[in-house]
Coordinates of N, CA and C in Angstrom, one line a residue:
W1 N 103.5 59.3 139.5 CA 103.9 59.6 138.1 C 105.2 58.8 137.8
T2 N 105.2 58.4 136.5 CA 106.4 57.7 136.1 C 107.5 58.7 135.9
P3 N 108.8 58.2 135.8 CA 109.9 59.1 135.6 C 109.7 59.7 134.2
C4 N 110.3 60.9 134.0 CA 110.2 61.6 132.7 C 111.0 60.8 131.7
T5 N 110.4 60.8 130.5 CA 111.0 60.0 129.4 C 112.3 60.7 128.8
A6 N 112.4 62.0 129.0 CA 113.5 62.8 128.5 C 113.7 64.0 129.3
T7 N 114.9 64.6 129.3 CA 115.2 65.8 130.1 C 114.7 67.0 129.2
C8 N 114.5 66.8 127.9 CA 114.1 67.9 127.0 C 112.9 67.4 126.2
G9 N 111.7 68.0 126.5 CA 110.5 67.6 125.7 C 110.0 66.2 126.0
G10 N 110.1 65.7 127.2 CA 109.6 64.4 127.6 C 108.2 64.4 128.1
Q11 N 107.7 63.2 128.6 CA 106.4 63.1 129.2 C 106.4 62.1 130.3
S12 N 105.5 62.2 131.2 CA 105.3 61.3 132.4 C 103.9 60.9 132.4
E13 N 103.6 59.8 133.0 CA 102.2 59.3 133.1 C 101.9 58.7 134.4
R14 N 100.6 58.6 134.7 CA 100.1 57.9 135.9 C 98.8 57.2 135.5
N15 N 98.5 56.1 136.2 CA 97.3 55.3 135.9 C 96.4 55.2 137.2
R16 N 95.1 55.0 137.0 CA 94.2 54.8 138.1 C 93.4 53.6 137.7
D17 N 93.3 52.5 138.6 CA 92.6 51.3 138.3 C 91.3 51.3 139.0
I18 N 90.4 50.4 138.5 CA 89.1 50.2 139.2 C 89.4 49.2 140.3
D19 N 89.0 49.6 141.5 CA 89.1 48.8 142.7 C 87.9 47.8 142.7
I20 N 88.1 46.7 142.1 CA 86.9 45.7 141.9 C 86.5 45.2 143.3
E21 N 87.5 44.9 144.1 CA 87.2 44.2 145.4 C 86.5 45.1 146.4
N22 N 86.8 46.4 146.4 CA 86.2 47.3 147.4 C 85.1 48.1 146.8
S23 N 84.7 47.9 145.6 CA 83.6 48.7 145.0 C 82.2 48.1 145.5
P24 N 81.2 49.0 145.6 CA 79.9 48.5 146.0 C 79.4 47.5 144.9
P25 N 78.4 46.6 145.2 CA 78.0 45.7 144.2 C 77.4 46.3 142.9
A26 N 76.7 47.4 143.0 CA 76.1 48.1 141.9 C 77.2 48.6 140.9
C27 N 78.4 48.9 141.4 CA 79.5 49.4 140.6 C 80.4 48.3 140.0
K28 N 80.2 47.1 140.4 CA 81.1 46.0 140.0 C 80.7 45.6 138.5
L29 N 81.7 45.4 137.7 CA 81.5 44.9 136.4 C 81.6 43.4 136.3
D30 N 80.8 42.8 135.4 CA 80.9 41.4 135.2 C 82.2 41.1 134.4
L31 N 83.3 40.8 135.1 CA 84.6 40.6 134.5 C 84.8 39.1 134.2
T32 N 83.9 38.2 134.5 CA 84.1 36.8 134.3 C 84.2 36.4 132.9
K33 N 83.7 37.2 132.0 CA 83.7 36.8 130.6 C 85.0 37.3 129.9
L34 N 85.7 38.1 130.5 CA 86.9 38.7 129.9 C 88.1 37.8 130.1
E35 N 89.0 37.6 129.2 CA 90.1 36.8 129.3 C 91.4 37.5 129.2
G36 N 92.4 37.1 129.8 CA 93.8 37.6 129.6 C 94.0 39.1 129.7
G37 N 94.6 39.6 128.5 CA 94.9 41.0 128.4 C 93.7 42.0 128.5
A38 N 92.5 41.5 128.0 CA 91.3 42.3 128.0 C 91.0 42.8 129.4
L39 N 91.2 41.9 130.4 CA 90.9 42.2 131.8 C 91.8 43.3 132.3
D40 N 93.1 43.2 131.9 CA 94.1 44.2 132.3 C 93.8 45.5 131.7
E41 N 93.4 45.5 130.4 CA 93.1 46.8 129.7 C 91.9 47.5 130.4
L42 N 90.9 46.7 130.8 CA 89.7 47.3 131.4 C 90.0 47.9 132.8
K43 N 90.9 47.2 133.5 CA 91.3 47.7 134.8 C 92.0 49.0 134.8
T44 N 92.7 49.3 133.7 CA 93.3 50.6 133.6 C 92.3 51.6 133.1
Y45 N 91.6 52.1 134.1 CA 90.4 52.9 133.9 C 90.8 54.3 133.4
L46 N 91.8 54.9 134.0 CA 92.2 56.3 133.7 C 93.7 56.4 133.6
K47 N 94.1 57.0 132.5 CA 95.5 57.3 132.3 C 95.7 58.8 132.1
E48 N 96.6 59.4 132.8 CA 97.0 60.8 132.6 C 98.4 60.9 132.1
I49 N 98.6 61.8 131.2 CA 99.9 62.1 130.6 C 100.2 63.6 130.8
R50 N 101.4 63.9 131.2 CA 101.7 65.4 131.3 C 103.1 65.6 130.8
P51 N 103.4 66.8 130.3 CA 104.7 67.1 129.8 C 105.7 67.2 130.9
C52 N 106.9 66.9 130.6 CA 108.0 67.1 131.6 C 109.3 67.4 130.8
G53 N 110.3 67.7 131.6 CA 111.6 68.0 130.9 C 111.4 69.1 129.9
Q54 N 110.8 70.2 130.3 CA 110.4 71.3 129.4 C 111.5 72.4 129.2
Q55 N 112.6 72.2 129.9 CA 113.6 73.2 129.6 C 114.1 73.2 128.2
H56 N 114.6 74.3 127.7 CA 115.1 74.3 126.3 C 116.0 73.2 126.0
C57 N 115.8 72.7 124.8 CA 116.6 71.5 124.3 C 118.0 72.0 123.9
M58 N 118.3 73.2 123.7 CA 119.6 73.7 123.4 C 119.7 75.1 124.0
D59 N 120.9 75.5 124.2 CA 121.1 76.9 124.7 C 120.7 77.9 123.6
V60 N 119.9 78.8 124.0 CA 119.4 79.8 123.1 C 120.3 81.0 123.1
V61 N 120.8 81.4 121.9 CA 121.7 82.5 121.8 C 120.9 83.5 121.0
E62 N 120.7 84.7 121.5 CA 119.9 85.7 120.8 C 120.8 86.3 119.7
S63 N 120.1 86.6 118.6 CA 120.8 87.3 117.4 C 121.2 88.7 117.9
E64 N 122.3 89.1 117.3 CA 122.8 90.5 117.6 C 122.5 91.3 116.3
L65 N 121.7 92.4 116.6 CA 121.3 93.3 115.5 C 121.9 94.7 115.6
S66 N 122.0 95.3 114.5 CA 122.5 96.7 114.5 C 121.5 97.6 115.0
E67 N 121.9 98.9 115.3 CA 120.9 99.9 115.7 C 120.0 100.2 114.5
W68 N 118.8 100.8 114.8 CA 117.9 101.2 113.7 C 118.5 102.3 112.9
S69 N 118.3 102.3 111.6 CA 118.8 103.5 110.8 C 117.8 104.7 111.1
Q70 N 118.2 105.8 110.5 CA 117.3 107.0 110.6 C 116.1 106.7 109.8
W71 N 114.9 107.4 110.1 CA 113.7 107.3 109.3 C 114.0 107.9 107.9
T72 N 113.6 107.3 106.8 CA 113.7 107.9 105.5 C 112.8 109.1 105.4
S73 N 113.1 110.0 104.3 CA 112.2 111.1 104.0 C 110.8 110.5 103.6
C74 N 109.8 111.3 103.9 CA 108.4 110.9 103.5 C 108.3 110.7 102.0
S75 N 107.6 109.6 101.6 CA 107.6 109.2 100.2 C 106.8 110.2 99.3
R76 N 106.0 111.0 100.0 CA 105.2 112.0 99.2 C 105.2 113.4 99.8
K77 N 105.1 114.4 99.0 CA 105.0 115.7 99.5 C 103.6 116.2 99.6
C78 N 103.2 116.8 100.7 CA 101.8 117.4 100.8 C 100.7 116.3 100.8
E79 N 101.0 115.1 100.9 CA 100.0 114.0 101.0 C 100.5 113.0 102.0
L80 N 99.6 112.0 102.3 CA 99.9 110.9 103.1 C 100.9 110.0 102.4
G81 N 102.0 109.7 103.0 CA 103.0 108.9 102.4 C 103.5 107.9 103.5
T82 N 104.7 107.3 103.2 CA 105.3 106.4 104.2 C 106.8 106.7 104.4
T83 N 107.3 106.3 105.5 CA 108.7 106.5 105.9 C 109.1 105.1 106.5
E84 N 110.3 104.8 106.4 CA 110.8 103.5 106.9 C 112.2 103.6 107.5
R85 N 112.5 102.6 108.3 CA 113.8 102.5 108.8 C 114.2 101.0 108.9
S86 N 115.4 100.7 109.0 CA 115.8 99.2 109.0 C 117.0 99.0 109.9
R87 N 117.3 97.7 110.1 CA 118.5 97.3 110.8 C 119.0 96.0 110.2
E88 N 120.2 95.6 110.6 CA 120.7 94.4 110.0 C 121.2 93.4 111.1
I89 N 121.3 92.1 110.7 CA 121.8 91.1 111.6 C 123.3 91.1 111.6
I90 N 123.9 91.4 112.7 CA 125.3 91.5 112.9 C 125.8 90.0 113.1
K91 N 125.2 89.3 114.0 CA 125.6 88.0 114.4 C 124.3 87.2 114.6
E92 N 124.2 86.1 113.8 CA 123.0 85.2 113.9 C 123.0 84.4 115.1
G93 N 121.9 84.3 115.8 CA 121.7 83.5 117.0 C 121.3 82.1 116.7
S94 N 121.1 81.3 117.7 CA 120.7 79.9 117.5 C 119.4 79.7 116.9
G95 N 118.5 80.7 117.0 CA 117.2 80.6 116.3 C 117.2 80.8 114.8
G96 N 118.3 81.4 114.3 CA 118.4 81.6 112.9 C 117.7 82.8 112.4
L97 N 118.2 83.5 111.4 CA 117.6 84.7 110.7 C 117.0 85.7 111.7
G98 N 117.7 86.1 112.7 CA 117.2 87.1 113.6 C 116.2 86.6 114.6
S99 N 115.9 85.4 114.6 CA 114.9 84.8 115.5 C 113.5 85.5 115.4
G100 N 113.1 85.9 114.3 CA 111.8 86.5 114.1 C 111.8 88.0 114.5
L101 N 112.9 88.6 114.7 CA 112.9 90.0 115.1 C 112.7 90.9 113.8
A102 N 112.1 92.0 114.0 CA 111.8 92.8 112.8 C 113.1 93.5 112.3
L103 N 113.3 93.5 111.0 CA 114.5 94.1 110.4 C 114.1 95.4 109.7
K104 N 112.8 95.7 109.5 CA 112.3 96.9 108.8 C 111.0 97.3 109.5
E105 N 110.9 98.6 109.6 CA 109.6 99.2 110.2 C 109.2 100.3 109.2
V106 N 107.8 100.3 108.9 CA 107.2 101.3 108.0 C 106.1 102.0 108.8
K107 N 106.0 103.3 108.6 CA 104.9 104.0 109.2 C 104.4 105.2 108.3
G108 N 103.2 105.6 108.5 CA 102.7 106.7 107.7 C 103.3 108.1 108.1
C109 N 103.3 109.0 107.1 CA 103.9 110.3 107.4 C 103.2 111.3 106.5
M110 N 103.3 112.6 106.8 CA 102.7 113.7 106.0 C 103.5 114.9 106.2
T111 N 104.0 115.5 105.1 CA 104.8 116.7 105.2 C 103.8 117.9 105.2
D112 N 104.2 119.0 106.0 CA 103.3 120.2 106.1 C 103.6 121.1 104.9
C113 N 102.5 121.4 104.2 CA 102.6 122.2 103.0 C 101.9 123.5 103.1
G114 N 101.3 123.8 104.3 CA 100.5 125.0 104.4 C 99.2 124.9 103.8
E115 N 98.4 126.0 103.8 CA 97.1 126.0 103.3 C 97.1 126.0 101.7
T116 N 96.2 125.3 101.2 CA 96.0 125.3 99.7 C 94.6 125.6 99.4
D117 N 94.3 126.6 98.6 CA 92.9 127.0 98.3 C 92.4 126.1 97.1
C118 N 91.1 126.0 97.1 CA 90.4 125.2 96.0 C 90.6 126.0 94.7
K119 N 90.7 125.3 93.6 CA 90.8 125.9 92.3 C 90.1 125.2 91.2
W120 N 89.3 126.0 90.4 CA 88.6 125.4 89.3 C 89.5 125.3 88.1
G121 N 89.3 124.2 87.3 CA 90.1 124.1 86.1 C 89.5 124.9 84.9
E122 N 90.1 124.9 83.8 CA 89.6 125.5 82.6 C 88.5 124.7 82.0
W123 N 87.7 125.4 81.2 CA 86.6 124.7 80.5 C 87.2 123.7 79.4
D124 N 86.5 122.5 79.3 CA 86.9 121.6 78.2 C 86.4 122.3 76.9
S125 N 86.8 121.7 75.8 CA 86.3 122.2 74.5 C 84.8 121.9 74.4
W126 N 84.1 122.6 73.5 CA 82.7 122.3 73.3 C 82.6 121.0 72.6
S127 N 81.5 120.2 73.0 CA 81.3 119.0 72.3 C 80.7 119.3 70.9
A128 N 80.6 118.2 70.1 CA 79.9 118.4 68.8 C 78.5 118.7 69.0
C129 N 77.9 119.4 68.0 CA 76.5 119.8 68.1 C 75.6 118.5 68.0
S130 N 74.5 118.5 68.7 CA 73.7 117.3 68.6 C 72.9 117.2 67.3
C131 N 72.7 118.3 66.6 CA 72.0 118.3 65.3 C 72.8 119.2 64.3
S132 N 72.6 118.8 63.0 CA 73.3 119.6 62.0 C 72.5 120.8 61.6
C133 N 71.2 120.9 61.9 CA 70.4 122.0 61.6 C 69.2 122.0 62.4
A134 N 68.4 123.1 62.3 CA 67.1 123.2 63.1 C 67.3 123.3 64.6
G135 N 68.5 123.5 65.0 CA 68.8 123.8 66.5 C 69.1 122.5 67.2
G136 N 70.3 122.5 67.7 CA 70.8 121.4 68.6 C 71.5 122.0 69.8
T137 N 72.2 121.2 70.5 CA 72.9 121.7 71.7 C 74.3 121.1 71.7
K138 N 75.1 121.9 72.4 CA 76.5 121.5 72.6 C 76.8 121.7 74.1
R139 N 77.8 120.9 74.6 CA 78.1 120.9 76.0 C 79.6 121.1 76.2
R140 N 79.9 121.6 77.4 CA 81.3 121.6 77.9 C 81.3 121.5 79.4
N141 N 82.4 121.0 79.9 CA 82.5 120.8 81.4 C 83.8 121.3 81.9
R142 N 83.9 121.4 83.2 CA 85.1 121.8 83.9 C 85.1 121.1 85.3
V143 N 86.2 120.9 85.9 CA 86.3 120.2 87.2 C 87.2 121.0 88.1
I144 N 87.1 120.6 89.4 CA 88.0 121.2 90.4 C 89.4 120.5 90.3
V145 N 90.4 121.3 90.0 CA 91.7 120.7 89.8 C 92.6 120.7 91.1
Q146 N 92.2 121.5 92.1 CA 92.9 121.5 93.3 C 91.8 121.6 94.5
A147 N 91.7 120.5 95.3 CA 90.8 120.5 96.4 C 91.5 121.3 97.5
P148 N 90.7 122.0 98.4 CA 91.3 122.7 99.5 C 92.0 121.8 100.5
R149 N 93.1 122.2 101.0 CA 93.8 121.4 102.0 C 94.3 122.2 103.1
H150 N 94.4 121.6 104.3 CA 95.0 122.2 105.5 C 94.4 123.6 105.8
G151 N 93.0 123.6 105.7 CA 92.3 124.8 106.0 C 92.2 125.9 104.9
G152 N 92.5 125.5 103.7 CA 92.4 126.4 102.6 C 91.0 126.7 102.2
E153 N 90.8 127.8 101.4 CA 89.4 128.2 101.0 C 88.7 127.2 100.1
M154 N 87.4 127.1 100.3 CA 86.6 126.2 99.5 C 86.4 126.9 98.1
C155 N 86.1 126.2 97.1 CA 85.8 126.8 95.8 C 84.5 127.6 95.8
D156 N 84.5 128.6 95.0 CA 83.2 129.4 94.8 C 82.2 128.5 94.1
P157 N 80.9 128.6 94.5 CA 79.9 127.7 93.8 C 79.7 128.2 92.4
M158 N 80.2 127.5 91.4 CA 80.1 127.8 90.0 C 79.6 126.7 89.2
D159 N 79.1 126.9 88.0 CA 78.6 125.9 87.2 C 79.8 124.9 86.8
K160 N 79.4 123.7 86.8 CA 80.4 122.6 86.5 C 80.2 122.2 85.0
S161 N 79.1 122.5 84.4 CA 78.9 122.2 83.0 C 78.0 123.3 82.4
E162 N 78.1 123.5 81.1 CA 77.3 124.4 80.3 C 76.7 123.8 79.1
V163 N 75.5 124.2 78.7 CA 74.8 123.8 77.5 C 74.5 125.0 76.7
A164 N 74.7 125.0 75.4 CA 74.5 126.2 74.5 C 73.8 125.7 73.2
P165 N 73.0 126.6 72.6 CA 72.4 126.2 71.3 C 73.4 126.3 70.2
C166 N 73.2 125.5 69.2 CA 74.1 125.4 68.0 C 73.3 125.0 66.8
N167 N 73.8 125.3 65.6 CA 73.2 124.9 64.3 C 71.7 125.3 64.3
T168 N 71.4 126.5 64.5 CA 70.0 127.0 64.6 C 69.4 127.3 63.3
Q169 N 70.2 127.2 62.2 CA 69.6 127.4 60.8 C 68.6 126.4 60.4
S170 N 67.7 126.7 59.5 CA 66.7 125.8 59.0 C 67.3 124.7 58.3
C171 N 66.6 123.6 58.3 CA 67.1 122.4 57.6 C 66.6 122.4 56.1
E172 N 65.6 123.3 55.8 CA 65.1 123.3 54.4 C 66.2 123.9 53.5
L173 N 66.5 123.3 52.4 CA 67.4 123.8 51.4 C 66.8 124.7 50.4
C174 N 67.5 125.7 50.0 CA 67.0 126.6 49.0 C 67.6 126.2 47.7
V175 N 66.8 125.7 46.7 CA 67.3 125.3 45.4 C 66.6 126.1 44.4
D176 N 67.4 126.8 43.5 CA 66.8 127.6 42.4 C 65.8 128.7 43.0
G177 N 66.2 129.3 44.1 CA 65.3 130.3 44.7 C 65.3 131.6 43.8
A178 N 64.2 132.4 44.0 CA 64.0 133.6 43.2 C 64.2 134.8 44.1
W179 N 64.8 135.8 43.6 CA 65.0 137.0 44.3 C 63.7 137.9 44.3
G180 N 63.5 138.6 45.4 CA 62.3 139.5 45.4 C 62.7 140.8 44.8
A181 N 61.8 141.7 44.7 CA 62.0 143.0 44.1 C 62.8 143.9 45.0
W182 N 63.5 144.8 44.4 CA 64.4 145.8 45.2 C 63.5 146.7 45.9
S183 N 64.0 147.1 47.1 CA 63.2 148.1 47.9 C 63.6 149.5 47.3
H184 N 62.9 150.5 47.8 CA 63.2 151.9 47.4 C 64.6 152.3 47.9
W185 N 65.2 153.2 47.1 CA 66.5 153.7 47.5 C 66.3 154.5 48.8
S186 N 67.3 154.4 49.7 CA 67.3 155.2 50.9 C 67.8 156.6 50.6
K187 N 67.6 157.6 51.5 CA 68.1 159.0 51.3 C 69.6 159.0 51.3
C188 N 70.2 159.9 50.6 CA 71.6 160.0 50.5 C 72.2 160.3 51.9
S189 N 73.3 159.7 52.3 CA 73.9 159.9 53.6 C 74.7 161.2 53.7
A190 N 75.0 161.8 52.6 CA 75.8 163.0 52.6 C 75.3 164.1 51.8

């Protein structure tokens, strides 16, 4: 191997040549047609290069960091949220900006809120009637406003929507109608 080219991040190499004189006849190359430097290049059959001088090129000084802060309160109540903690660089090392060390950590959290039972919401207002006469339909809906949590009771199976008849009067208009005859008088009530 050749001497290392540098004490820090250098390389060393070695070569292996073709032994033309001691090779069997079948392995000999016809080198008579090559001139000058071409012959020398061909004879350098194999070259290996390896790194050397791999020690650090400068003294590494680790960054000095503060202790971790306390975890913050969970960002949400009764739901999955996040909490975080942080630390600061007190003294910068030779790698700069904390040398890739974490300055903030975040993790999931959930506060305990006990059991919550399922709850149906109120009915929406009725929709407009689908017809103005001769019978149409109107609709209204409701939804679950609170899902059960932490082992709470499920909602009772109830209707989520309702349909009702509306505007059942006839569509025929009475114009200049005639009254029928009076019926007989009823008996006196007293």
